[in-house]
Short mmCIF file of C-alpha atoms in Angstrom, two decimals:
data_model
loop_
_atom_site.label_atom_id
_atom_site.label_comp_id
_atom_site.label_asym_id
_atom_site.label_seq_id
_atom_site.Cartn_x
_atom_site.Cartn_y
_atom_site.Cartn_z
CA MET A 65 -31.33 -47.63 -25.29
CA SER A 66 -34.20 -46.96 -27.66
CA SER A 67 -33.65 -45.74 -31.22
CA SER A 68 -34.98 -42.31 -30.25
CA ASN A 69 -32.55 -41.99 -27.35
CA LEU A 70 -29.72 -43.23 -29.58
CA LYS A 71 -30.37 -40.46 -32.11
CA GLY A 72 -30.38 -37.94 -29.31
CA PHE A 73 -27.10 -39.36 -27.99
CA VAL A 74 -25.30 -39.04 -31.35
CA LEU A 75 -26.54 -35.51 -31.91
CA ALA A 76 -25.54 -34.52 -28.38
CA VAL A 77 -21.98 -35.78 -28.98
CA ILE A 78 -21.70 -33.74 -32.19
CA SER A 79 -23.10 -30.71 -30.37
CA SER A 80 -20.54 -31.00 -27.58
CA ALA A 81 -17.65 -31.08 -30.05
CA PHE A 82 -18.80 -27.85 -31.71
CA ILE A 83 -19.60 -26.06 -28.46
CA GLY A 84 -16.31 -27.06 -26.83
CA SER A 85 -14.40 -25.65 -29.79
CA SER A 86 -16.43 -22.45 -29.77
CA PHE A 87 -15.22 -21.60 -26.25
CA ILE A 88 -11.64 -21.44 -27.49
CA ILE A 89 -12.38 -19.57 -30.71
CA LYS A 90 -14.47 -16.96 -28.90
CA LYS A 91 -11.82 -16.53 -26.21
CA LYS A 92 -9.20 -15.79 -28.88
CA GLY A 93 -11.56 -13.19 -30.34
CA LEU A 94 -12.08 -11.63 -26.91
CA GLN A 95 -8.32 -11.44 -26.39
CA LEU A 96 -7.84 -9.65 -29.71
CA ALA A 97 -10.67 -7.24 -28.87
CA SER A 98 -9.30 -6.44 -25.39
CA ALA A 99 -5.94 -5.52 -26.93
CA ASN A 100 -7.60 -2.71 -28.90
CA GLY A 101 -10.27 -1.47 -26.51
CA PRO A 102 -12.28 -2.06 -23.32
CA ARG A 103 -12.71 -5.66 -22.19
CA ALA A 104 -16.13 -7.34 -22.36
CA SER A 105 -16.09 -7.63 -18.57
CA VAL A 106 -16.18 -3.84 -18.20
CA GLY A 107 -18.85 -3.25 -20.80
CA GLY A 108 -16.77 -3.24 -23.97
CA TYR A 109 -18.29 -4.59 -27.18
CA GLY A 110 -15.24 -4.44 -29.42
CA TYR A 111 -15.39 -8.22 -29.83
CA LEU A 112 -18.37 -7.69 -32.17
CA LEU A 113 -15.87 -6.37 -34.74
CA GLN A 114 -13.62 -9.43 -34.47
CA PRO A 115 -14.13 -12.05 -37.24
CA LEU A 116 -12.66 -14.73 -34.97
CA TRP A 117 -15.33 -14.08 -32.34
CA TRP A 118 -18.03 -14.43 -34.98
CA LEU A 119 -16.45 -17.69 -36.16
CA GLY A 120 -16.77 -18.91 -32.58
CA MET A 121 -20.39 -17.77 -32.55
CA ILE A 122 -21.12 -19.68 -35.77
CA THR A 123 -19.49 -22.78 -34.30
CA MET A 124 -21.58 -22.43 -31.16
CA ILE A 125 -24.76 -21.93 -33.18
CA LEU A 126 -24.07 -25.13 -35.14
CA GLY A 127 -23.56 -26.93 -31.86
CA GLU A 128 -26.76 -25.52 -30.42
CA ILE A 129 -28.71 -26.54 -33.54
CA ALA A 130 -27.47 -30.11 -33.09
CA ASN A 131 -28.41 -29.82 -29.43
CA LEU A 132 -31.88 -28.55 -30.35
CA VAL A 133 -32.51 -31.56 -32.56
CA ALA A 134 -31.15 -33.88 -29.86
CA TYR A 135 -33.75 -32.57 -27.40
CA THR A 136 -36.54 -33.55 -29.79
CA TYR A 137 -35.46 -37.20 -29.65
CA ALA A 138 -34.26 -37.67 -26.07
CA PRO A 139 -35.07 -36.27 -22.60
CA ALA A 140 -33.04 -33.39 -21.21
CA ILE A 141 -31.76 -35.67 -18.45
CA LEU A 142 -29.90 -37.69 -21.14
CA VAL A 143 -28.85 -34.92 -23.51
CA THR A 144 -27.62 -32.29 -21.05
CA PRO A 145 -25.04 -34.42 -19.17
CA LEU A 146 -23.34 -35.25 -22.48
CA GLY A 147 -22.15 -31.66 -22.46
CA ALA A 148 -19.25 -33.07 -20.42
CA LEU A 149 -17.60 -33.91 -23.73
CA SER A 150 -17.33 -30.19 -24.44
CA ILE A 151 -15.22 -29.91 -21.28
CA ILE A 152 -12.62 -32.28 -22.68
CA VAL A 153 -12.59 -30.50 -26.05
CA SER A 154 -12.24 -27.00 -24.56
CA ALA A 155 -9.70 -28.03 -21.91
CA VAL A 156 -7.42 -29.76 -24.41
CA LEU A 157 -7.67 -26.95 -26.97
CA ALA A 158 -7.07 -24.32 -24.28
CA HIS A 159 -3.95 -26.19 -23.16
CA PHE A 160 -2.44 -26.11 -26.66
CA LEU A 161 -3.89 -22.95 -28.22
CA LEU A 162 -4.35 -20.57 -25.28
CA LYS A 163 -1.42 -21.87 -23.21
CA GLU A 164 -3.76 -22.33 -20.24
CA LYS A 165 -1.98 -25.19 -18.51
CA LEU A 166 -4.20 -28.06 -17.43
CA GLN A 167 -2.78 -29.69 -14.31
CA LYS A 168 -2.81 -33.45 -13.74
CA MET A 169 -5.45 -33.03 -11.05
CA GLY A 170 -7.44 -30.98 -13.55
CA MET A 171 -7.31 -33.94 -15.95
CA LEU A 172 -8.63 -36.12 -13.14
CA GLY A 173 -11.46 -33.63 -12.66
CA CYS A 174 -12.36 -33.90 -16.36
CA LEU A 175 -12.32 -37.68 -16.09
CA LEU A 176 -14.67 -37.59 -13.10
CA CYS A 177 -17.05 -35.37 -15.06
CA ILE A 178 -17.09 -37.88 -17.89
CA VAL A 179 -17.66 -40.83 -15.54
CA GLY A 180 -20.52 -39.05 -13.79
CA SER A 181 -22.13 -38.14 -17.11
CA THR A 182 -21.87 -41.73 -18.31
CA VAL A 183 -23.66 -42.99 -15.19
CA ILE A 184 -26.46 -40.48 -15.74
CA VAL A 185 -26.83 -41.43 -19.41
CA LEU A 186 -27.02 -45.16 -18.63
CA HIS A 187 -29.88 -44.59 -16.20
CA ALA A 188 -31.74 -41.86 -18.09
CA PRO A 189 -35.51 -42.31 -18.56
CA GLU A 190 -37.24 -42.61 -21.91
CA GLU A 191 -38.61 -39.51 -23.62
CA MET A 192 -42.26 -38.59 -23.02
CA SER A 193 -44.44 -38.82 -26.12
CA LEU A 194 -45.90 -35.40 -27.00
CA THR A 195 -48.20 -34.65 -29.92
CA SER A 196 -48.51 -30.84 -29.78
CA VAL A 197 -47.02 -27.67 -28.32
CA HIS A 198 -50.25 -27.24 -26.37
CA GLU A 199 -49.36 -30.33 -24.32
CA ILE A 200 -45.96 -28.80 -23.46
CA TRP A 201 -47.70 -25.56 -22.50
CA GLU A 202 -49.90 -27.44 -20.05
CA LEU A 203 -46.77 -28.88 -18.46
CA ALA A 204 -45.17 -25.41 -18.31
CA ILE A 205 -48.06 -23.79 -16.43
CA GLN A 206 -48.12 -26.36 -13.66
CA PRO A 207 -47.88 -24.67 -10.23
CA ALA A 208 -44.61 -26.50 -9.46
CA PHE A 209 -42.87 -25.33 -12.64
CA LEU A 210 -44.26 -21.81 -12.35
CA SER A 211 -42.77 -21.66 -8.85
CA TYR A 212 -39.41 -22.80 -10.20
CA THR A 213 -39.53 -20.21 -12.98
CA ALA A 214 -40.37 -17.38 -10.57
CA SER A 215 -37.57 -18.43 -8.20
CA ALA A 216 -35.08 -18.68 -11.07
CA ILE A 217 -35.93 -15.19 -12.35
CA ALA A 218 -35.79 -13.66 -8.85
CA PHE A 219 -32.38 -15.19 -8.07
CA THR A 220 -31.03 -14.17 -11.47
CA LEU A 221 -32.05 -10.57 -10.88
CA PHE A 222 -30.28 -10.70 -7.50
CA LEU A 223 -27.09 -11.93 -9.19
CA VAL A 224 -27.31 -9.36 -11.99
CA LEU A 225 -28.19 -6.30 -9.94
CA TYR A 226 -26.33 -6.94 -6.68
CA CYS A 227 -23.62 -9.59 -7.05
CA ALA A 228 -22.31 -8.93 -10.57
CA PRO A 229 -21.23 -5.29 -9.99
CA ARG A 230 -19.49 -6.20 -6.72
CA TYR A 231 -18.11 -9.71 -7.15
CA GLY A 232 -18.45 -10.57 -10.85
CA GLN A 233 -14.78 -10.10 -11.73
CA THR A 234 -13.46 -12.00 -8.70
CA ASN A 235 -15.98 -14.80 -8.16
CA ILE A 236 -16.48 -17.13 -11.11
CA LEU A 237 -19.81 -18.41 -9.78
CA VAL A 238 -21.59 -15.07 -10.33
CA TYR A 239 -21.47 -14.93 -14.15
CA ILE A 240 -21.66 -18.70 -14.51
CA GLY A 241 -24.60 -18.84 -12.10
CA ILE A 242 -26.55 -16.38 -14.24
CA CYS A 243 -25.82 -18.40 -17.40
CA SER A 244 -26.77 -21.68 -15.76
CA ILE A 245 -30.07 -20.62 -14.16
CA ILE A 246 -31.26 -18.85 -17.30
CA GLY A 247 -29.95 -21.78 -19.32
CA SER A 248 -32.36 -24.18 -17.63
CA LEU A 249 -35.27 -22.05 -18.85
CA THR A 250 -33.65 -21.87 -22.28
CA VAL A 251 -33.56 -25.67 -22.53
CA MET A 252 -37.22 -26.04 -21.65
CA SER A 253 -38.19 -23.44 -24.26
CA VAL A 254 -35.83 -24.86 -26.88
CA LYS A 255 -37.20 -28.35 -26.31
CA ALA A 256 -40.71 -27.03 -26.94
CA ILE A 257 -39.55 -25.27 -30.13
CA GLY A 258 -37.75 -28.41 -31.32
CA ILE A 259 -40.82 -30.55 -30.83
CA ALA A 260 -42.93 -27.92 -32.63
CA ILE A 261 -40.54 -27.98 -35.61
CA LYS A 262 -40.49 -31.77 -35.65
CA LEU A 263 -44.30 -32.01 -35.57
CA THR A 264 -44.61 -29.33 -38.26
CA LEU A 265 -42.26 -31.24 -40.57
CA GLU A 266 -44.38 -34.34 -39.96
CA GLY A 267 -47.47 -32.47 -41.18
CA ALA A 268 -49.01 -31.08 -37.99
CA ASN A 269 -48.38 -27.34 -38.27
CA GLN A 270 -47.63 -25.87 -34.82
CA ALA A 271 -47.17 -22.25 -35.99
CA PHE A 272 -50.85 -21.59 -35.38
CA TYR A 273 -50.44 -22.10 -31.63
CA PHE A 274 -49.61 -18.86 -29.80
CA GLN A 275 -47.68 -20.97 -27.27
CA THR A 276 -45.07 -21.71 -29.95
CA TRP A 277 -44.25 -18.02 -30.27
CA ILE A 278 -44.16 -17.50 -26.51
CA PHE A 279 -41.64 -20.31 -26.19
CA THR A 280 -39.65 -18.72 -29.05
CA MET A 281 -39.53 -15.28 -27.39
CA VAL A 282 -38.50 -16.80 -24.06
CA ALA A 283 -35.74 -18.82 -25.75
CA VAL A 284 -34.33 -15.83 -27.66
CA THR A 285 -34.33 -13.63 -24.54
CA CYS A 286 -32.63 -16.28 -22.42
CA ILE A 287 -30.01 -17.02 -25.08
CA VAL A 288 -29.06 -13.33 -25.35
CA VAL A 289 -28.62 -13.11 -21.57
CA GLN A 290 -26.59 -16.33 -21.52
CA LEU A 291 -24.22 -15.17 -24.26
CA ASN A 292 -23.64 -11.80 -22.63
CA TYR A 293 -22.65 -13.20 -19.25
CA LEU A 294 -20.78 -16.13 -20.76
CA ASN A 295 -18.60 -13.62 -22.62
CA MET A 296 -17.89 -11.86 -19.33
CA ALA A 297 -16.96 -15.15 -17.67
CA LEU A 298 -14.62 -16.13 -20.51
CA ASP A 299 -13.02 -12.68 -20.47
CA ASN A 300 -12.24 -12.86 -16.74
CA PHE A 301 -11.41 -16.48 -15.98
CA ASN A 302 -9.47 -19.44 -17.29
CA THR A 303 -11.32 -21.28 -20.07
CA ALA A 304 -10.38 -24.69 -18.69
CA VAL A 305 -12.28 -23.77 -15.52
CA VAL A 306 -15.20 -21.83 -17.02
CA SER A 307 -16.25 -24.80 -19.18
CA PRO A 308 -16.59 -27.47 -16.46
CA ILE A 309 -18.18 -25.17 -13.87
CA TYR A 310 -20.66 -23.89 -16.44
CA TYR A 311 -21.37 -27.47 -17.45
CA ALA A 312 -21.93 -28.71 -13.88
CA LEU A 313 -24.25 -25.88 -12.83
CA PHE A 314 -26.08 -25.81 -16.15
CA THR A 315 -26.63 -29.57 -15.95
CA ALA A 316 -27.86 -29.37 -12.38
CA PHE A 317 -30.44 -26.66 -13.04
CA THR A 318 -31.54 -28.26 -16.31
CA ILE A 319 -32.09 -31.66 -14.70
CA LEU A 320 -34.04 -29.97 -11.90
CA ALA A 321 -36.20 -27.97 -14.31
CA SER A 322 -36.80 -31.00 -16.51
CA ALA A 323 -37.72 -33.18 -13.55
CA ILE A 324 -40.25 -30.60 -12.34
CA MET A 325 -41.77 -29.89 -15.75
CA PHE A 326 -41.81 -33.34 -17.38
CA LYS A 327 -41.86 -35.50 -14.21
CA HIS A 328 -39.24 -37.85 -15.65
CA TYR A 329 -38.59 -39.45 -12.27
CA SER A 330 -42.20 -40.51 -11.69
CA GLY A 331 -41.77 -43.81 -13.55
CA GLN A 332 -38.22 -44.64 -12.50
CA SER A 333 -37.01 -47.12 -9.89
CA ILE A 334 -35.24 -45.98 -6.73
CA SER A 335 -31.98 -47.55 -7.90
CA SER A 336 -32.01 -45.58 -11.17
CA ILE A 337 -32.69 -42.33 -9.36
CA VAL A 338 -29.91 -43.01 -6.84
CA SER A 339 -27.50 -43.89 -9.67
CA GLU A 340 -28.28 -40.61 -11.44
CA LEU A 341 -27.73 -38.66 -8.23
CA CYS A 342 -24.39 -40.44 -7.69
CA GLY A 343 -23.42 -39.60 -11.25
CA PHE A 344 -24.23 -35.97 -10.67
CA MET A 345 -22.23 -35.90 -7.42
CA THR A 346 -19.29 -37.35 -9.34
CA ILE A 347 -19.58 -34.48 -11.81
CA LEU A 348 -19.59 -31.95 -8.99
CA SER A 349 -16.48 -33.60 -7.50
CA GLY A 350 -14.68 -33.26 -10.81
CA THR A 351 -15.71 -29.62 -11.05
CA THR A 352 -14.41 -28.93 -7.56
CA ILE A 353 -11.03 -30.48 -8.37
CA LEU A 354 -10.75 -28.42 -11.54
CA HIS A 355 -11.63 -25.22 -9.69
CA SER A 356 -9.10 -25.87 -6.90
CA THR A 357 -6.21 -26.55 -9.30
CA ARG A 358 -6.75 -23.70 -11.72
CA GLU A 359 -3.98 -21.22 -12.41
CA PRO A 360 -5.01 -17.60 -11.77
CA ASP A 361 -5.09 -15.37 -14.81
CA PRO A 362 -2.39 -12.66 -14.90
CA PRO A 363 -3.64 -9.20 -13.93
CA VAL A 364 -4.17 -6.61 -16.61
CA ASN A 365 -2.04 -3.45 -16.22
CA ALA A 366 -4.18 -0.35 -16.34
CA ASP A 367 -1.31 1.71 -17.77
CA LEU A 368 2.42 1.64 -18.41
CA TYR A 369 3.23 3.52 -15.23
CA THR A 370 1.82 1.00 -12.78
CA PRO A 371 4.53 0.14 -10.23
CA LEU A 372 6.05 -3.24 -10.94
CA SER A 373 7.22 -4.01 -7.39
CA PRO A 374 7.18 -2.53 -3.88
CA LYS A 375 11.00 -2.78 -3.82
CA VAL A 376 13.11 -0.21 -5.63
CA SER A 377 16.91 -0.33 -5.61
CA TRP A 378 19.06 1.93 -7.70
CA TYR A 379 22.74 2.44 -8.11
CA ILE A 380 24.68 5.25 -9.74
CA GLN A 381 28.33 4.77 -10.40
CA GLY A 382 30.75 7.27 -11.91
CA ASN A 383 34.54 7.72 -11.95
CA SER A 384 34.88 4.46 -10.00
CA GLU A 385 33.13 6.05 -6.99
CA PRO A 386 29.93 4.20 -6.21
CA TRP A 387 26.89 5.88 -4.72
CA LYS A 388 24.01 3.62 -3.68
CA GLN A 389 20.55 4.12 -2.24
CA LYS A 390 18.40 1.07 -1.43
CA GLU A 391 14.90 0.55 -0.15
CA ASP A 392 13.90 -2.94 1.02
CA ASP A 393 10.14 -2.91 1.06
CA GLY A 394 9.50 -6.39 -0.29
CA SER A 395 10.92 -9.39 -2.08
CA PRO A 396 13.32 -8.78 -5.00
CA PHE A 397 11.68 -8.42 -8.41
CA ASN A 398 13.09 -10.46 -11.20
CA LEU A 399 13.01 -7.69 -13.76
CA ILE A 400 16.07 -5.42 -13.97
CA THR A 401 16.08 -2.38 -16.19
CA ILE A 402 19.37 -0.68 -16.91
CA ILE A 403 19.57 2.80 -18.32
CA ARG A 404 23.06 3.84 -19.23
CA GLN A 405 23.93 7.46 -19.82
CA ASP A 406 27.35 7.86 -21.36
CA HIS A 407 27.55 11.60 -21.44
CA PHE A 408 25.62 14.35 -19.76
CA LYS A 409 25.58 17.38 -21.97
CA GLN A 410 23.83 19.75 -19.61
CA ARG A 411 25.91 22.07 -17.47
CA GLY A 412 25.08 23.48 -14.12
CA ASP A 413 25.25 22.74 -10.45
CA GLY A 414 23.16 19.52 -10.55
CA PRO A 415 24.43 16.43 -8.73
CA MET A 416 24.85 14.48 -11.97
CA ASP A 417 27.50 16.84 -13.35
CA MET A 418 30.19 15.10 -11.31
CA PHE A 419 29.60 11.75 -13.12
CA PRO A 420 30.72 11.63 -16.79
CA SER A 421 29.35 8.09 -16.97
CA SER A 422 26.48 6.74 -14.89
CA GLU A 423 24.37 3.64 -14.60
CA LEU A 424 20.83 3.43 -13.19
CA VAL A 425 19.56 0.07 -12.05
CA ILE A 426 15.95 -0.48 -11.05
CA ALA A 427 15.38 -3.83 -9.43
#
């Protein structure tokens, strides 16, 4: 591994630690916000008033800054797979802080993600030497990459306009898919910005190139979209599952975009390419295991009067003469509420007047 790739590796590890922690901190902020208003998944923005959510945002920003610098030293094919470390961080923290139980098979899934990422890192190509933002712009306007960009935008619009309103709250791949596809464009733009900053600090000012500002606008727009739909995903699904699925899809689209734009695979041997593909398949296997073993989140009650069970049984007993009515419409519910009325003060011809003491049981 070259010194440049080594720097990128270290920065990517630091980035993953911050980003993995930010998932948990932001989720806690979303939970506090949903207790006092509409959830983010239904258009609520109460989380913007939660200091804990902003702490998570700051943590994520620090992680993304480290990630930005890592992209200036190493290719995306090396840096992006190291995001698997954020899976371990978020899964472990979610197990202890959010009480989202991580099954043994889920741990195996995390391990497979790590193994696959390691294989990809060991066979990653060296970074291409670039001397100006203009060179990156020439790579970005290649017909192949323009076709990828157009396809990514079209599919994202399909997910946002058609799939999200219908399946967003029941299918985890909708919100995560939007984040991942847009994320691949974010990485390409961020890499260009990082190289521009690096070259500027070295004395070659890149602010005079209009391409620098185009890359900046694209990056900001994509990041805003990513954060919005990532919040929705975290608000609807288990964090221990959101993190690895987001990682796997984000890595896949980023590697694809990077391969098209920078042509990293053009100078690699067949064995290295096959090894990287095997590593990626290992990551997908781990993601599948995690998804299949996840525990479903408990439903949110719309109000206090939502029926608790299809079975209702109640008993009224008075003066040692039982009266019972029972309806068996389903399996017994494990919650029993007892309301005891010791004395009825009203008088009249109602049926309760005959019972000086009564007991109502709802099961």
